[in-house]
């Protein structure tokens, strides 16, 4: 009887070790698959931002041709965005990303130069005789609920031609899409 009890105890220890090894294997597998899913999620977020950049250039509400954005339409679009009946569409379109267009060329000829983050707006910028030198940035979208828990994880940049129809001039702009993570 003692020999049978010892063999039974050995079998229980072997099964216990086998179960522990199986749980360790499952834990390692799920930790690797979780990190793989996070990497795929970041890659999809990057792809989503690039698609947003390309789609933004093609929006008929602000475009003036191939890879060209009309500054007047852009400011009017930004001003009308909160009051549009289909603003939910645009909230889904932009998502939780900050979208800005910065004028990078020609550089400002004003002395002193305007603040780098001064927004181009319908009322103040267009009425100024120094326009478009008096502003440098068009902010199209900001995150829906900005808070201190949100951090920028990546910035996607793309160049675009900006057209100022009231002056019949072109400039080079930089579309910045800042991707946020909660």
PDB file of C-alpha atoms in Angstrom:
ATOM      1  CA  UNK A   1       0.000   0.000   0.000  1.00  0.00           C
ATOM      2  CA  UNK A   2       2.837   2.383   0.714  1.00  0.00           C
ATOM      3  CA  UNK A   3       4.354   1.803  -2.707  1.00  0.00           C
ATOM      4  CA  UNK A   4       1.013   2.605  -4.361  1.00  0.00           C
ATOM      5  CA  UNK A   5       0.663   5.806  -2.302  1.00  0.00           C
ATOM      6  CA  UNK A   6       4.173   6.938  -3.336  1.00  0.00           C
ATOM      7  CA  UNK A   7       3.406   6.286  -7.014  1.00  0.00           C
ATOM      8  CA  UNK A   8       0.100   8.146  -6.632  1.00  0.00           C
ATOM      9  CA  UNK A   9       1.907  11.145  -5.056  1.00  0.00           C
ATOM     10  CA  UNK A  10       4.525  11.101  -7.856  1.00  0.00           C
ATOM     11  CA  UNK A  11       1.732  11.144 -10.433  1.00  0.00           C
ATOM     12  CA  UNK A  12       0.050  14.089  -8.667  1.00  0.00           C
ATOM     13  CA  UNK A  13       3.342  16.072  -8.603  1.00  0.00           C
ATOM     14  CA  UNK A  14       3.961  15.326 -12.286  1.00  0.00           C
ATOM     15  CA  UNK A  15       0.430  16.466 -13.147  1.00  0.00           C
ATOM     16  CA  UNK A  16       0.844  19.581 -10.981  1.00  0.00           C
ATOM     17  CA  UNK A  17       4.132  20.473 -12.713  1.00  0.00           C
ATOM     18  CA  UNK A  18       2.508  19.820 -16.090  1.00  0.00           C
ATOM     19  CA  UNK A  19      -0.425  22.121 -15.259  1.00  0.00           C
ATOM     20  CA  UNK A  20       1.981  24.861 -14.058  1.00  0.00           C
ATOM     21  CA  UNK A  21       3.988  24.556 -17.298  1.00  0.00           C
ATOM     22  CA  UNK A  22       0.793  24.784 -19.345  1.00  0.00           C
ATOM     23  CA  UNK A  23      -0.270  27.952 -17.477  1.00  0.00           C
ATOM     24  CA  UNK A  24       3.184  29.506 -17.973  1.00  0.00           C
ATOM     25  CA  UNK A  25       2.978  28.687 -21.698  1.00  0.00           C
ATOM     26  CA  UNK A  26      -0.503  30.232 -21.971  1.00  0.00           C
ATOM     27  CA  UNK A  27       0.692  33.348 -20.125  1.00  0.00           C
ATOM     28  CA  UNK A  28       3.709  33.770 -22.430  1.00  0.00           C
ATOM     29  CA  UNK A  29       1.561  33.186 -25.528  1.00  0.00           C
ATOM     30  CA  UNK A  30      -1.023  35.804 -24.517  1.00  0.00           C
ATOM     31  CA  UNK A  31       1.624  38.357 -23.507  1.00  0.00           C
ATOM     32  CA  UNK A  32       3.263  38.030 -26.935  1.00  0.00           C
ATOM     33  CA  UNK A  33      -0.063  38.171 -28.761  1.00  0.00           C
ATOM     34  CA  UNK A  34      -1.086  41.264 -26.761  1.00  0.00           C
ATOM     35  CA  UNK A  35       2.116  43.096 -27.664  1.00  0.00           C
ATOM     36  CA  UNK A  36       1.632  42.035 -31.279  1.00  0.00           C
ATOM     37  CA  UNK A  37      -1.907  43.438 -31.249  1.00  0.00           C
ATOM     38  CA  UNK A  38      -0.655  46.738 -29.794  1.00  0.00           C
ATOM     39  CA  UNK A  39       1.937  47.015 -32.576  1.00  0.00           C
ATOM     40  CA  UNK A  40      -0.724  46.274 -35.189  1.00  0.00           C
ATOM     41  CA  UNK A  41      -2.987  48.881 -33.589  1.00  0.00           C
ATOM     42  CA  UNK A  42      -0.238  51.521 -33.787  1.00  0.00           C
ATOM     43  CA  UNK A  43       0.421  50.590 -37.414  1.00  0.00           C
ATOM     44  CA  UNK A  44      -3.281  50.880 -38.239  1.00  0.00           C
ATOM     45  CA  UNK A  45      -3.396  54.270 -36.492  1.00  0.00           C
ATOM     46  CA  UNK A  46      -0.510  55.450 -38.680  1.00  0.00           C
ATOM     47  CA  UNK A  47      -2.258  54.167 -41.791  1.00  0.00           C
ATOM     48  CA  UNK A  48      -5.476  55.861 -40.657  1.00  0.00           C
ATOM     49  CA  UNK A  49      -3.619  59.187 -40.270  1.00  0.00           C
ATOM     50  CA  UNK A  50      -2.089  58.897 -43.752  1.00  0.00           C
ATOM     51  CA  UNK A  51      -5.518  58.110 -45.201  1.00  0.00           C
ATOM     52  CA  UNK A  52      -6.938  61.115 -43.330  1.00  0.00           C
ATOM     53  CA  UNK A  53      -4.204  63.321 -44.783  1.00  0.00           C
ATOM     54  CA  UNK A  54      -4.963  62.154 -48.321  1.00  0.00           C
ATOM     55  CA  UNK A  55      -8.722  62.405 -47.809  1.00  0.00           C
ATOM     56  CA  UNK A  56      -8.357  65.903 -46.362  1.00  0.00           C
ATOM     57  CA  UNK A  57      -6.592  67.093 -49.504  1.00  0.00           C
ATOM     58  CA  UNK A  58      -9.474  65.676 -51.542  1.00  0.00           C
ATOM     59  CA  UNK A  59     -12.357  67.148 -49.516  1.00  0.00           C
ATOM     60  CA  UNK A  60     -14.459  69.150 -51.981  1.00  0.00           C
ATOM     61  CA  UNK A  61     -15.322  71.556 -49.163  1.00  0.00           C
ATOM     62  CA  UNK A  62     -11.748  72.895 -49.066  1.00  0.00           C
ATOM     63  CA  UNK A  63      -9.981  71.788 -52.240  1.00  0.00           C
ATOM     64  CA  UNK A  64      -9.021  73.887 -55.217  1.00  0.00           C
ATOM     65  CA  UNK A  65      -7.607  71.112 -57.367  1.00  0.00           C
ATOM     66  CA  UNK A  66      -5.099  68.309 -57.120  1.00  0.00           C
ATOM     67  CA  UNK A  67      -3.066  68.591 -53.886  1.00  0.00           C
ATOM     68  CA  UNK A  68      -4.305  72.150 -53.414  1.00  0.00           C
ATOM     69  CA  UNK A  69      -6.269  73.640 -50.526  1.00  0.00           C
ATOM     70  CA  UNK A  70      -8.163  76.921 -50.839  1.00  0.00           C
ATOM     71  CA  UNK A  71      -7.418  79.076 -47.772  1.00  0.00           C
ATOM     72  CA  UNK A  72     -10.705  80.966 -47.972  1.00  0.00           C
ATOM     73  CA  UNK A  73     -12.716  77.718 -48.187  1.00  0.00           C
ATOM     74  CA  UNK A  74     -10.639  76.264 -45.357  1.00  0.00           C
ATOM     75  CA  UNK A  75     -11.428  79.129 -42.992  1.00  0.00           C
ATOM     76  CA  UNK A  76     -15.105  79.123 -43.982  1.00  0.00           C
ATOM     77  CA  UNK A  77     -15.240  75.342 -43.441  1.00  0.00           C
ATOM     78  CA  UNK A  78     -13.649  75.642 -40.006  1.00  0.00           C
ATOM     79  CA  UNK A  79     -16.090  78.379 -39.017  1.00  0.00           C
ATOM     80  CA  UNK A  80     -19.134  76.455 -40.287  1.00  0.00           C
ATOM     81  CA  UNK A  81     -18.073  73.053 -38.919  1.00  0.00           C
ATOM     82  CA  UNK A  82     -19.800  73.265 -35.497  1.00  0.00           C
ATOM     83  CA  UNK A  83     -23.121  74.289 -37.087  1.00  0.00           C
ATOM     84  CA  UNK A  84     -23.216  71.746 -39.928  1.00  0.00           C
ATOM     85  CA  UNK A  85     -26.124  69.275 -39.847  1.00  0.00           C
ATOM     86  CA  UNK A  86     -23.747  66.383 -40.537  1.00  0.00           C
ATOM     87  CA  UNK A  87     -21.049  67.410 -38.046  1.00  0.00           C
ATOM     88  CA  UNK A  88     -21.098  63.848 -36.636  1.00  0.00           C
ATOM     89  CA  UNK A  89     -19.730  62.702 -39.995  1.00  0.00           C
ATOM     90  CA  UNK A  90     -16.812  65.112 -39.667  1.00  0.00           C
ATOM     91  CA  UNK A  91     -16.204  64.128 -36.034  1.00  0.00           C
ATOM     92  CA  UNK A  92     -15.873  60.519 -37.180  1.00  0.00           C
ATOM     93  CA  UNK A  93     -13.822  61.635 -40.177  1.00  0.00           C
ATOM     94  CA  UNK A  94     -11.252  63.508 -38.070  1.00  0.00           C
ATOM     95  CA  UNK A  95     -11.511  61.278 -35.009  1.00  0.00           C
ATOM     96  CA  UNK A  96      -9.392  62.073 -31.990  1.00  0.00           C
ATOM     97  CA  UNK A  97      -6.673  63.760 -34.033  1.00  0.00           C
ATOM     98  CA  UNK A  98      -5.506  67.344 -34.137  1.00  0.00           C
ATOM     99  CA  UNK A  99      -5.305  68.526 -37.730  1.00  0.00           C
ATOM    100  CA  UNK A 100      -3.427  71.728 -38.563  1.00  0.00           C
ATOM    101  CA  UNK A 101      -2.041  73.255 -41.728  1.00  0.00           C
ATOM    102  CA  UNK A 102       0.983  75.490 -41.282  1.00  0.00           C
ATOM    103  CA  UNK A 103       2.272  77.937 -43.900  1.00  0.00           C
ATOM    104  CA  UNK A 104       5.957  77.085 -44.316  1.00  0.00           C
ATOM    105  CA  UNK A 105       6.810  78.981 -47.498  1.00  0.00           C
ATOM    106  CA  UNK A 106       7.052  81.848 -48.200  1.00  0.00           C
ATOM    107  CA  UNK A 107       8.350  82.874 -44.813  1.00  0.00           C
ATOM    108  CA  UNK A 108       6.732  85.857 -43.126  1.00  0.00           C
ATOM    109  CA  UNK A 109       8.096  89.222 -44.275  1.00  0.00           C
ATOM    110  CA  UNK A 110       6.653  91.111 -41.312  1.00  0.00           C
ATOM    111  CA  UNK A 111       8.995  92.723 -38.853  1.00  0.00           C
ATOM    112  CA  UNK A 112       8.572  91.433 -36.149  1.00  0.00           C
ATOM    113  CA  UNK A 113       7.245  88.139 -37.526  1.00  0.00           C
ATOM    114  CA  UNK A 114       3.850  86.917 -36.295  1.00  0.00           C
ATOM    115  CA  UNK A 115       3.664  84.288 -33.639  1.00  0.00           C
ATOM    116  CA  UNK A 116       4.212  80.858 -35.136  1.00  0.00           C
ATOM    117  CA  UNK A 117       0.918  79.594 -33.741  1.00  0.00           C
ATOM    118  CA  UNK A 118      -1.290  82.552 -34.744  1.00  0.00           C
ATOM    119  CA  UNK A 119      -4.377  81.165 -36.410  1.00  0.00           C
ATOM    120  CA  UNK A 120      -5.667  82.404 -39.725  1.00  0.00           C
ATOM    121  CA  UNK A 121      -9.275  83.436 -39.135  1.00  0.00           C
ATOM    122  CA  UNK A 122     -12.010  84.950 -41.230  1.00  0.00           C
ATOM    123  CA  UNK A 123     -12.472  88.215 -39.335  1.00  0.00           C
ATOM    124  CA  UNK A 124      -8.970  89.222 -38.257  1.00  0.00           C
ATOM    125  CA  UNK A 125      -6.627  87.744 -40.845  1.00  0.00           C
ATOM    126  CA  UNK A 126      -8.407  88.621 -44.088  1.00  0.00           C
ATOM    127  CA  UNK A 127      -9.095  92.228 -43.132  1.00  0.00           C
ATOM    128  CA  UNK A 128      -5.405  92.888 -42.478  1.00  0.00           C
ATOM    129  CA  UNK A 129      -3.312  94.345 -45.317  1.00  0.00           C
ATOM    130  CA  UNK A 130      -0.443  92.011 -44.314  1.00  0.00           C
ATOM    131  CA  UNK A 131      -2.484  88.882 -45.032  1.00  0.00           C
ATOM    132  CA  UNK A 132      -1.298  86.066 -45.421  1.00  0.00           C
ATOM    133  CA  UNK A 133       1.876  87.104 -43.578  1.00  0.00           C
ATOM    134  CA  UNK A 134      -0.042  87.969 -40.416  1.00  0.00           C
ATOM    135  CA  UNK A 135      -0.912  84.342 -39.563  1.00  0.00           C
ATOM    136  CA  UNK A 136       0.827  81.014 -40.015  1.00  0.00           C
ATOM    137  CA  UNK A 137      -1.553  78.235 -38.945  1.00  0.00           C
ATOM    138  CA  UNK A 138      -4.991  76.912 -39.932  1.00  0.00           C
ATOM    139  CA  UNK A 139      -6.369  74.669 -37.173  1.00  0.00           C
ATOM    140  CA  UNK A 140      -8.997  72.405 -38.697  1.00  0.00           C
ATOM    141  CA  UNK A 141      -9.748  69.991 -35.872  1.00  0.00           C
ATOM    142  CA  UNK A 142      -8.835  69.579 -32.237  1.00  0.00           C
ATOM    143  CA  UNK A 143      -9.535  66.458 -30.173  1.00  0.00           C
ATOM    144  CA  UNK A 144     -13.121  66.146 -29.020  1.00  0.00           C
ATOM    145  CA  UNK A 145     -12.350  66.104 -25.302  1.00  0.00           C
ATOM    146  CA  UNK A 146      -8.906  67.505 -24.579  1.00  0.00           C
ATOM    147  CA  UNK A 147      -7.696  66.571 -21.136  1.00  0.00           C
ATOM    148  CA  UNK A 148      -4.448  66.114 -19.321  1.00  0.00           C
ATOM    149  CA  UNK A 149      -4.638  62.326 -19.758  1.00  0.00           C
ATOM    150  CA  UNK A 150      -4.211  62.604 -23.532  1.00  0.00           C
ATOM    151  CA  UNK A 151      -0.717  62.456 -24.969  1.00  0.00           C
ATOM    152  CA  UNK A 152       0.555  62.798 -28.523  1.00  0.00           C
ATOM    153  CA  UNK A 153       1.983  59.497 -29.696  1.00  0.00           C
ATOM    154  CA  UNK A 154       2.849  60.445 -33.250  1.00  0.00           C
ATOM    155  CA  UNK A 155       2.756  63.270 -35.770  1.00  0.00           C
ATOM    156  CA  UNK A 156       2.179  62.588 -39.467  1.00  0.00           C
ATOM    157  CA  UNK A 157       3.205  65.423 -41.813  1.00  0.00           C
ATOM    158  CA  UNK A 158       2.511  66.005 -45.476  1.00  0.00           C
ATOM    159  CA  UNK A 159       3.018  68.980 -47.778  1.00  0.00           C
ATOM    160  CA  UNK A 160       0.228  70.681 -49.671  1.00  0.00           C
ATOM    161  CA  UNK A 161      -0.237  73.721 -51.884  1.00  0.00           C
ATOM    162  CA  UNK A 162      -2.231  76.543 -50.282  1.00  0.00           C
ATOM    163  CA  UNK A 163      -4.102  78.906 -52.574  1.00  0.00           C
ATOM    164  CA  UNK A 164      -5.160  82.383 -51.469  1.00  0.00           C
ATOM    165  CA  UNK A 165      -7.875  83.268 -54.032  1.00  0.00           C
ATOM    166  CA  UNK A 166      -8.346  86.881 -52.938  1.00  0.00           C
ATOM    167  CA  UNK A 167      -4.633  87.505 -53.664  1.00  0.00           C
ATOM    168  CA  UNK A 168      -4.242  84.938 -56.464  1.00  0.00           C
ATOM    169  CA  UNK A 169      -1.120  83.594 -54.707  1.00  0.00           C
ATOM    170  CA  UNK A 170       0.099  80.162 -53.717  1.00  0.00           C
ATOM    171  CA  UNK A 171       2.074  79.047 -50.686  1.00  0.00           C
ATOM    172  CA  UNK A 172       3.446  75.758 -49.441  1.00  0.00           C
ATOM    173  CA  UNK A 173       1.718  74.321 -46.413  1.00  0.00           C
ATOM    174  CA  UNK A 174       2.450  71.460 -44.064  1.00  0.00           C
ATOM    175  CA  UNK A 175      -0.454  69.284 -42.921  1.00  0.00           C
ATOM    176  CA  UNK A 176       0.209  68.034 -39.395  1.00  0.00           C
ATOM    177  CA  UNK A 177      -1.928  65.263 -37.991  1.00  0.00           C
ATOM    178  CA  UNK A 178      -1.248  64.638 -34.319  1.00  0.00           C
ATOM    179  CA  UNK A 179      -2.416  61.251 -33.126  1.00  0.00           C
ATOM    180  CA  UNK A 180      -3.500  61.134 -29.486  1.00  0.00           C
ATOM    181  CA  UNK A 181      -3.514  58.287 -27.032  1.00  0.00           C
ATOM    182  CA  UNK A 182      -5.578  58.211 -23.859  1.00  0.00           C
TER     183      UNK A 182
END
